[in-house]
């Protein structure tokens, strides 16, 4: 094989591998189970959390999803939205420390929601909507550990929590950030349930749009890498011809 062809093959291989790595990173970033919106105000009332479950297996479908709600900082007034093809089972537990509200003390809260009966196939995702009456006001974030069961029996445990300032773990749990309550949040808390649900839906759409923008950015990065590889190959070709001359 001539030196020119060897140089071109090497340059093309480098560009191809780099592009593949960029695309693989993009796929991994969106394969996790996530919660939307990503943040709510502490003590927020009458909202909706959406758990997005993608299927990352090529030969199996997701057939069961279990979401575990924290009980040390419980979410109150949980209601599950009916989902076509899926059956939801809600498990409650007695709280170690009752939560005092304007309506009295709450001694029990939902600790687990399990969806079965449906199928999420390769290249698809499913949104599971959960309404809440009130979020805790004494925590900075809530981790919703999740188990994803596939038709081949494989179970992916999305239960790892990242340390502050550390890298994202391999199987991160969906995390909801709780922000400081503002005057605007107080006004929203006094509004109707329908208004709060609408705001939650808008926040979820905004989060999805942000994710799409990130994906497009990674795709553009892959194209740029490919172009740079071709330019490198052309430069190598010119140098090789000059050397032969």
mmCIF file of C-alpha atoms in Angstrom:
data_model
loop_
_atom_site.group_PDB
_atom_site.id
_atom_site.type_symbol
_atom_site.label_atom_id
_atom_site.label_comp_id
_atom_site.label_asym_id
_atom_site.label_seq_id
_atom_site.Cartn_x
_atom_site.Cartn_y
_atom_site.Cartn_z
ATOM 1 C CA UNK A 1 0.000 0.000 0.000
ATOM 2 C CA UNK A 2 1.356 3.467 -0.955
ATOM 3 C CA UNK A 3 2.297 6.000 1.732
ATOM 4 C CA UNK A 4 -0.506 8.295 0.535
ATOM 5 C CA UNK A 5 -3.191 5.636 0.986
ATOM 6 C CA UNK A 6 -1.787 4.670 4.380
ATOM 7 C CA UNK A 7 -1.903 8.290 5.549
ATOM 8 C CA UNK A 8 -5.477 8.705 4.302
ATOM 9 C CA UNK A 9 -6.624 5.528 6.016
ATOM 10 C CA UNK A 10 -5.101 6.617 9.324
ATOM 11 C CA UNK A 11 -6.641 10.089 9.141
ATOM 12 C CA UNK A 12 -10.041 8.656 8.253
ATOM 13 C CA UNK A 13 -9.841 6.122 11.082
ATOM 14 C CA UNK A 14 -9.030 8.818 13.656
ATOM 15 C CA UNK A 15 -11.910 11.007 12.454
ATOM 16 C CA UNK A 16 -14.329 8.077 12.473
ATOM 17 C CA UNK A 17 -13.396 6.930 15.967
ATOM 18 C CA UNK A 18 -13.629 10.461 17.348
ATOM 19 C CA UNK A 19 -17.054 11.031 15.784
ATOM 20 C CA UNK A 20 -18.286 7.699 17.128
ATOM 21 C CA UNK A 21 -17.119 8.632 20.615
ATOM 22 C CA UNK A 22 -19.011 11.940 20.460
ATOM 23 C CA UNK A 23 -22.213 10.237 19.306
ATOM 24 C CA UNK A 24 -21.866 7.508 21.928
ATOM 25 C CA UNK A 25 -21.526 10.141 24.637
ATOM 26 C CA UNK A 26 -24.672 11.835 23.343
ATOM 27 C CA UNK A 27 -26.598 8.560 23.513
ATOM 28 C CA UNK A 28 -25.409 7.780 27.026
ATOM 29 C CA UNK A 29 -26.409 11.229 28.247
ATOM 30 C CA UNK A 30 -30.066 10.624 27.355
ATOM 31 C CA UNK A 31 -30.368 6.946 28.329
ATOM 32 C CA UNK A 32 -30.905 7.631 32.033
ATOM 33 C CA UNK A 33 -34.211 7.743 33.858
ATOM 34 C CA UNK A 34 -34.858 11.416 34.648
ATOM 35 C CA UNK A 35 -37.406 13.574 36.447
ATOM 36 C CA UNK A 36 -38.940 16.724 34.933
ATOM 37 C CA UNK A 37 -38.917 19.547 35.713
ATOM 38 C CA UNK A 38 -35.450 19.371 37.199
ATOM 39 C CA UNK A 39 -36.273 21.768 40.038
ATOM 40 C CA UNK A 40 -39.128 23.049 42.178
ATOM 41 C CA UNK A 41 -39.342 25.576 45.003
ATOM 42 C CA UNK A 42 -39.163 24.182 48.517
ATOM 43 C CA UNK A 43 -42.621 23.508 49.868
ATOM 44 C CA UNK A 44 -44.210 23.854 46.410
ATOM 45 C CA UNK A 45 -47.831 22.732 46.251
ATOM 46 C CA UNK A 46 -50.144 21.239 43.642
ATOM 47 C CA UNK A 47 -47.606 20.320 40.963
ATOM 48 C CA UNK A 48 -46.667 17.446 38.700
ATOM 49 C CA UNK A 49 -43.479 15.385 38.422
ATOM 50 C CA UNK A 50 -42.792 13.501 35.197
ATOM 51 C CA UNK A 51 -40.519 10.461 35.271
ATOM 52 C CA UNK A 52 -39.076 9.846 31.797
ATOM 53 C CA UNK A 53 -38.005 6.253 31.176
ATOM 54 C CA UNK A 54 -36.110 5.519 27.923
ATOM 55 C CA UNK A 55 -35.374 1.995 26.667
ATOM 56 C CA UNK A 56 -31.627 1.504 26.124
ATOM 57 C CA UNK A 57 -31.699 -2.231 25.245
ATOM 58 C CA UNK A 58 -31.541 -3.352 21.604
ATOM 59 C CA UNK A 59 -33.232 -6.728 22.039
ATOM 60 C CA UNK A 60 -35.536 -6.280 25.058
ATOM 61 C CA UNK A 61 -38.449 -4.068 26.114
ATOM 62 C CA UNK A 62 -39.010 -2.337 29.441
ATOM 63 C CA UNK A 63 -41.921 -4.071 31.179
ATOM 64 C CA UNK A 64 -41.751 -2.754 34.755
ATOM 65 C CA UNK A 65 -40.784 0.543 36.378
ATOM 66 C CA UNK A 66 -40.464 1.058 40.133
ATOM 67 C CA UNK A 67 -39.961 4.551 41.541
ATOM 68 C CA UNK A 68 -39.118 4.886 45.238
ATOM 69 C CA UNK A 69 -40.081 8.151 46.926
ATOM 70 C CA UNK A 70 -38.035 9.386 49.911
ATOM 71 C CA UNK A 71 -39.703 8.994 53.300
ATOM 72 C CA UNK A 72 -37.215 11.013 55.353
ATOM 73 C CA UNK A 73 -38.429 14.067 53.385
ATOM 74 C CA UNK A 74 -41.809 12.803 52.158
ATOM 75 C CA UNK A 75 -43.806 14.040 49.192
ATOM 76 C CA UNK A 76 -47.395 14.579 50.344
ATOM 77 C CA UNK A 77 -50.668 14.073 48.499
ATOM 78 C CA UNK A 78 -49.301 11.841 45.715
ATOM 79 C CA UNK A 79 -51.687 10.931 42.890
ATOM 80 C CA UNK A 80 -50.865 8.824 39.820
ATOM 81 C CA UNK A 81 -52.057 9.766 36.344
ATOM 82 C CA UNK A 82 -53.677 6.825 34.456
ATOM 83 C CA UNK A 83 -51.337 5.590 31.716
ATOM 84 C CA UNK A 84 -52.614 3.674 28.691
ATOM 85 C CA UNK A 85 -51.440 0.058 28.821
ATOM 86 C CA UNK A 86 -49.900 0.431 32.282
ATOM 87 C CA UNK A 87 -51.210 -0.454 35.737
ATOM 88 C CA UNK A 88 -49.921 1.549 38.695
ATOM 89 C CA UNK A 89 -49.594 0.122 42.203
ATOM 90 C CA UNK A 90 -49.054 2.673 44.963
ATOM 91 C CA UNK A 91 -47.428 1.660 48.258
ATOM 92 C CA UNK A 92 -47.648 3.818 51.371
ATOM 93 C CA UNK A 93 -45.589 3.646 54.541
ATOM 94 C CA UNK A 94 -45.880 5.030 58.056
ATOM 95 C CA UNK A 95 -43.593 7.988 58.641
ATOM 96 C CA UNK A 96 -41.092 7.916 61.497
ATOM 97 C CA UNK A 97 -41.742 11.612 62.036
ATOM 98 C CA UNK A 98 -45.251 12.910 61.223
ATOM 99 C CA UNK A 99 -45.453 16.014 59.049
ATOM 100 C CA UNK A 100 -47.470 18.902 60.466
ATOM 101 C CA UNK A 101 -49.720 20.732 58.008
ATOM 102 C CA UNK A 102 -52.558 23.254 58.245
ATOM 103 C CA UNK A 103 -54.979 20.314 58.013
ATOM 104 C CA UNK A 104 -53.309 18.343 60.797
ATOM 105 C CA UNK A 105 -50.450 15.847 61.108
ATOM 106 C CA UNK A 106 -49.667 13.461 58.220
ATOM 107 C CA UNK A 107 -48.527 10.063 59.460
ATOM 108 C CA UNK A 108 -48.342 8.161 56.150
ATOM 109 C CA UNK A 109 -46.909 8.930 52.709
ATOM 110 C CA UNK A 110 -46.340 7.159 49.395
ATOM 111 C CA UNK A 111 -43.020 5.314 49.369
ATOM 112 C CA UNK A 112 -43.182 3.417 46.075
ATOM 113 C CA UNK A 113 -45.012 3.481 42.742
ATOM 114 C CA UNK A 114 -44.768 0.451 40.440
ATOM 115 C CA UNK A 115 -45.956 0.461 36.824
ATOM 116 C CA UNK A 116 -46.482 -2.857 35.005
ATOM 117 C CA UNK A 117 -48.354 -4.237 32.015
ATOM 118 C CA UNK A 118 -46.976 -1.945 29.317
ATOM 119 C CA UNK A 119 -43.924 -2.118 27.068
ATOM 120 C CA UNK A 120 -41.275 0.445 26.156
ATOM 121 C CA UNK A 121 -39.487 -0.794 23.040
ATOM 122 C CA UNK A 122 -36.041 0.001 21.669
ATOM 123 C CA UNK A 123 -35.756 3.620 20.584
ATOM 124 C CA UNK A 124 -38.818 4.651 22.628
ATOM 125 C CA UNK A 125 -39.480 6.293 25.998
ATOM 126 C CA UNK A 126 -42.444 6.603 28.333
ATOM 127 C CA UNK A 127 -43.446 9.508 30.583
ATOM 128 C CA UNK A 128 -45.069 8.647 33.908
ATOM 129 C CA UNK A 129 -46.839 11.617 35.520
ATOM 130 C CA UNK A 130 -47.224 11.908 39.298
ATOM 131 C CA UNK A 131 -49.150 14.781 40.902
ATOM 132 C CA UNK A 132 -48.257 15.961 44.381
ATOM 133 C CA UNK A 133 -49.963 18.078 47.023
ATOM 134 C CA UNK A 134 -46.835 19.410 48.695
ATOM 135 C CA UNK A 135 -43.056 19.033 48.489
ATOM 136 C CA UNK A 136 -40.861 19.141 51.592
ATOM 137 C CA UNK A 137 -39.365 22.484 52.606
ATOM 138 C CA UNK A 138 -36.501 21.059 54.687
ATOM 139 C CA UNK A 139 -34.353 19.516 51.938
ATOM 140 C CA UNK A 140 -32.197 20.779 49.065
ATOM 141 C CA UNK A 141 -32.904 17.875 46.734
ATOM 142 C CA UNK A 142 -34.915 14.670 46.447
ATOM 143 C CA UNK A 143 -33.539 11.472 44.917
ATOM 144 C CA UNK A 144 -36.089 9.082 43.408
ATOM 145 C CA UNK A 145 -34.315 5.736 43.180
ATOM 146 C CA UNK A 146 -35.706 3.721 40.267
ATOM 147 C CA UNK A 147 -35.595 0.104 39.107
ATOM 148 C CA UNK A 148 -36.130 -0.603 35.399
ATOM 149 C CA UNK A 149 -36.967 -4.220 34.508
ATOM 150 C CA UNK A 150 -36.621 -5.589 30.952
ATOM 151 C CA UNK A 151 -38.450 -8.437 29.217
ATOM 152 C CA UNK A 152 -35.281 -10.567 29.318
ATOM 153 C CA UNK A 153 -35.167 -10.331 33.125
ATOM 154 C CA UNK A 154 -32.400 -7.744 33.293
ATOM 155 C CA UNK A 155 -32.889 -5.070 35.967
ATOM 156 C CA UNK A 156 -31.135 -1.703 35.770
ATOM 157 C CA UNK A 157 -30.856 -0.003 39.155
ATOM 158 C CA UNK A 158 -30.931 3.795 38.827
ATOM 159 C CA UNK A 159 -30.054 4.340 42.480
ATOM 160 C CA UNK A 160 -26.648 6.024 42.642
ATOM 161 C CA UNK A 161 -26.383 9.572 43.972
ATOM 162 C CA UNK A 162 -23.561 11.849 42.863
ATOM 163 C CA UNK A 163 -21.371 13.390 45.511
ATOM 164 C CA UNK A 164 -21.275 17.172 45.625
ATOM 165 C CA UNK A 165 -18.802 18.382 43.009
ATOM 166 C CA UNK A 166 -18.147 14.818 41.826
ATOM 167 C CA UNK A 167 -18.723 13.144 38.487
ATOM 168 C CA UNK A 168 -22.078 11.696 37.520
ATOM 169 C CA UNK A 169 -22.295 8.007 38.524
ATOM 170 C CA UNK A 170 -22.881 5.246 35.987
ATOM 171 C CA UNK A 171 -26.480 4.610 37.083
ATOM 172 C CA UNK A 172 -27.683 7.910 38.572
ATOM 173 C CA UNK A 173 -30.993 8.192 40.372
ATOM 174 C CA UNK A 174 -33.414 10.866 39.123
ATOM 175 C CA UNK A 175 -32.843 13.942 41.288
ATOM 176 C CA UNK A 176 -35.174 16.888 41.864
ATOM 177 C CA UNK A 177 -33.479 20.078 43.066
ATOM 178 C CA UNK A 178 -35.400 22.116 45.632
ATOM 179 C CA UNK A 179 -34.697 25.828 45.436
ATOM 180 C CA UNK A 180 -35.286 28.640 47.932
ATOM 181 C CA UNK A 181 -38.873 29.818 47.942
ATOM 182 C CA UNK A 182 -39.470 33.304 46.540
ATOM 183 C CA UNK A 183 -42.368 35.747 46.758
ATOM 184 C CA UNK A 184 -43.445 34.671 43.271
ATOM 185 C CA UNK A 185 -43.504 31.042 44.401
ATOM 186 C CA UNK A 186 -45.735 31.995 47.325
ATOM 187 C CA UNK A 187 -48.169 33.575 44.898
ATOM 188 C CA UNK A 188 -48.188 30.476 42.753
ATOM 189 C CA UNK A 189 -48.862 28.317 45.816
ATOM 190 C CA UNK A 190 -52.053 30.300 46.410
ATOM 191 C CA UNK A 191 -53.235 29.834 42.791
ATOM 192 C CA UNK A 192 -55.517 27.047 41.591
ATOM 193 C CA UNK A 193 -54.430 23.464 40.950
ATOM 194 C CA UNK A 194 -54.932 23.831 37.216
ATOM 195 C CA UNK A 195 -52.609 26.823 37.034
ATOM 196 C CA UNK A 196 -49.896 24.964 38.981
ATOM 197 C CA UNK A 197 -50.217 21.928 36.721
ATOM 198 C CA UNK A 198 -49.911 24.153 33.650
ATOM 199 C CA UNK A 199 -46.741 25.756 35.044
ATOM 200 C CA UNK A 200 -45.293 22.297 35.743
ATOM 201 C CA UNK A 201 -46.024 21.155 32.198
ATOM 202 C CA UNK A 202 -44.356 24.278 30.762
ATOM 203 C CA UNK A 203 -41.285 23.631 32.911
ATOM 204 C CA UNK A 204 -41.131 20.034 31.671
ATOM 205 C CA UNK A 205 -41.336 21.214 28.046
ATOM 206 C CA UNK A 206 -38.553 23.733 28.720
ATOM 207 C CA UNK A 207 -36.385 20.959 30.196
ATOM 208 C CA UNK A 208 -37.035 18.769 27.154
ATOM 209 C CA UNK A 209 -36.121 21.659 24.841
ATOM 210 C CA UNK A 210 -32.870 22.122 26.745
ATOM 211 C CA UNK A 211 -32.070 18.420 26.325
ATOM 212 C CA UNK A 212 -32.788 18.647 22.587
ATOM 213 C CA UNK A 213 -30.432 21.630 22.298
ATOM 214 C CA UNK A 214 -27.691 19.659 24.043
ATOM 215 C CA UNK A 215 -28.202 16.735 21.693
ATOM 216 C CA UNK A 216 -27.982 19.031 18.666
ATOM 217 C CA UNK A 217 -24.788 20.536 20.063
ATOM 218 C CA UNK A 218 -23.209 17.100 20.417
ATOM 219 C CA UNK A 219 -24.282 16.222 16.887
ATOM 220 C CA UNK A 220 -22.686 19.390 15.506
ATOM 221 C CA UNK A 221 -19.519 18.586 17.451
ATOM 222 C CA UNK A 222 -19.401 15.188 15.747
ATOM 223 C CA UNK A 223 -19.744 16.802 12.310
ATOM 224 C CA UNK A 224 -16.985 19.297 13.105
ATOM 225 C CA UNK A 225 -14.686 16.452 14.131
ATOM 226 C CA UNK A 226 -15.420 14.675 10.856
ATOM 227 C CA UNK A 227 -14.609 17.793 8.809
ATOM 228 C CA UNK A 228 -11.367 18.282 10.709
ATOM 229 C CA UNK A 229 -10.463 14.677 9.948
ATOM 230 C CA UNK A 230 -11.030 15.226 6.228
ATOM 231 C CA UNK A 231 -8.944 18.410 6.300
ATOM 232 C CA UNK A 232 -6.155 16.519 8.045
ATOM 233 C CA UNK A 233 -6.331 13.824 5.397
ATOM 234 C CA UNK A 234 -6.122 16.429 2.607
ATOM 235 C CA UNK A 235 -3.151 18.092 4.253
ATOM 236 C CA UNK A 236 -1.423 14.721 4.583
ATOM 237 C CA UNK A 237 -2.062 14.011 0.894
ATOM 238 C CA UNK A 238 -0.487 17.319 -0.157
ATOM 239 C CA UNK A 239 2.554 16.679 2.020
ATOM 240 C CA UNK A 240 2.954 13.163 0.663
ATOM 241 C CA UNK A 241 2.849 14.370 -2.931
ATOM 242 C CA UNK A 242 5.343 17.128 -2.159
ATOM 243 C CA UNK A 243 7.683 14.559 -0.605
ATOM 244 C CA UNK A 244 7.470 12.320 -3.675
ATOM 245 C CA UNK A 245 8.242 15.292 -5.933
#
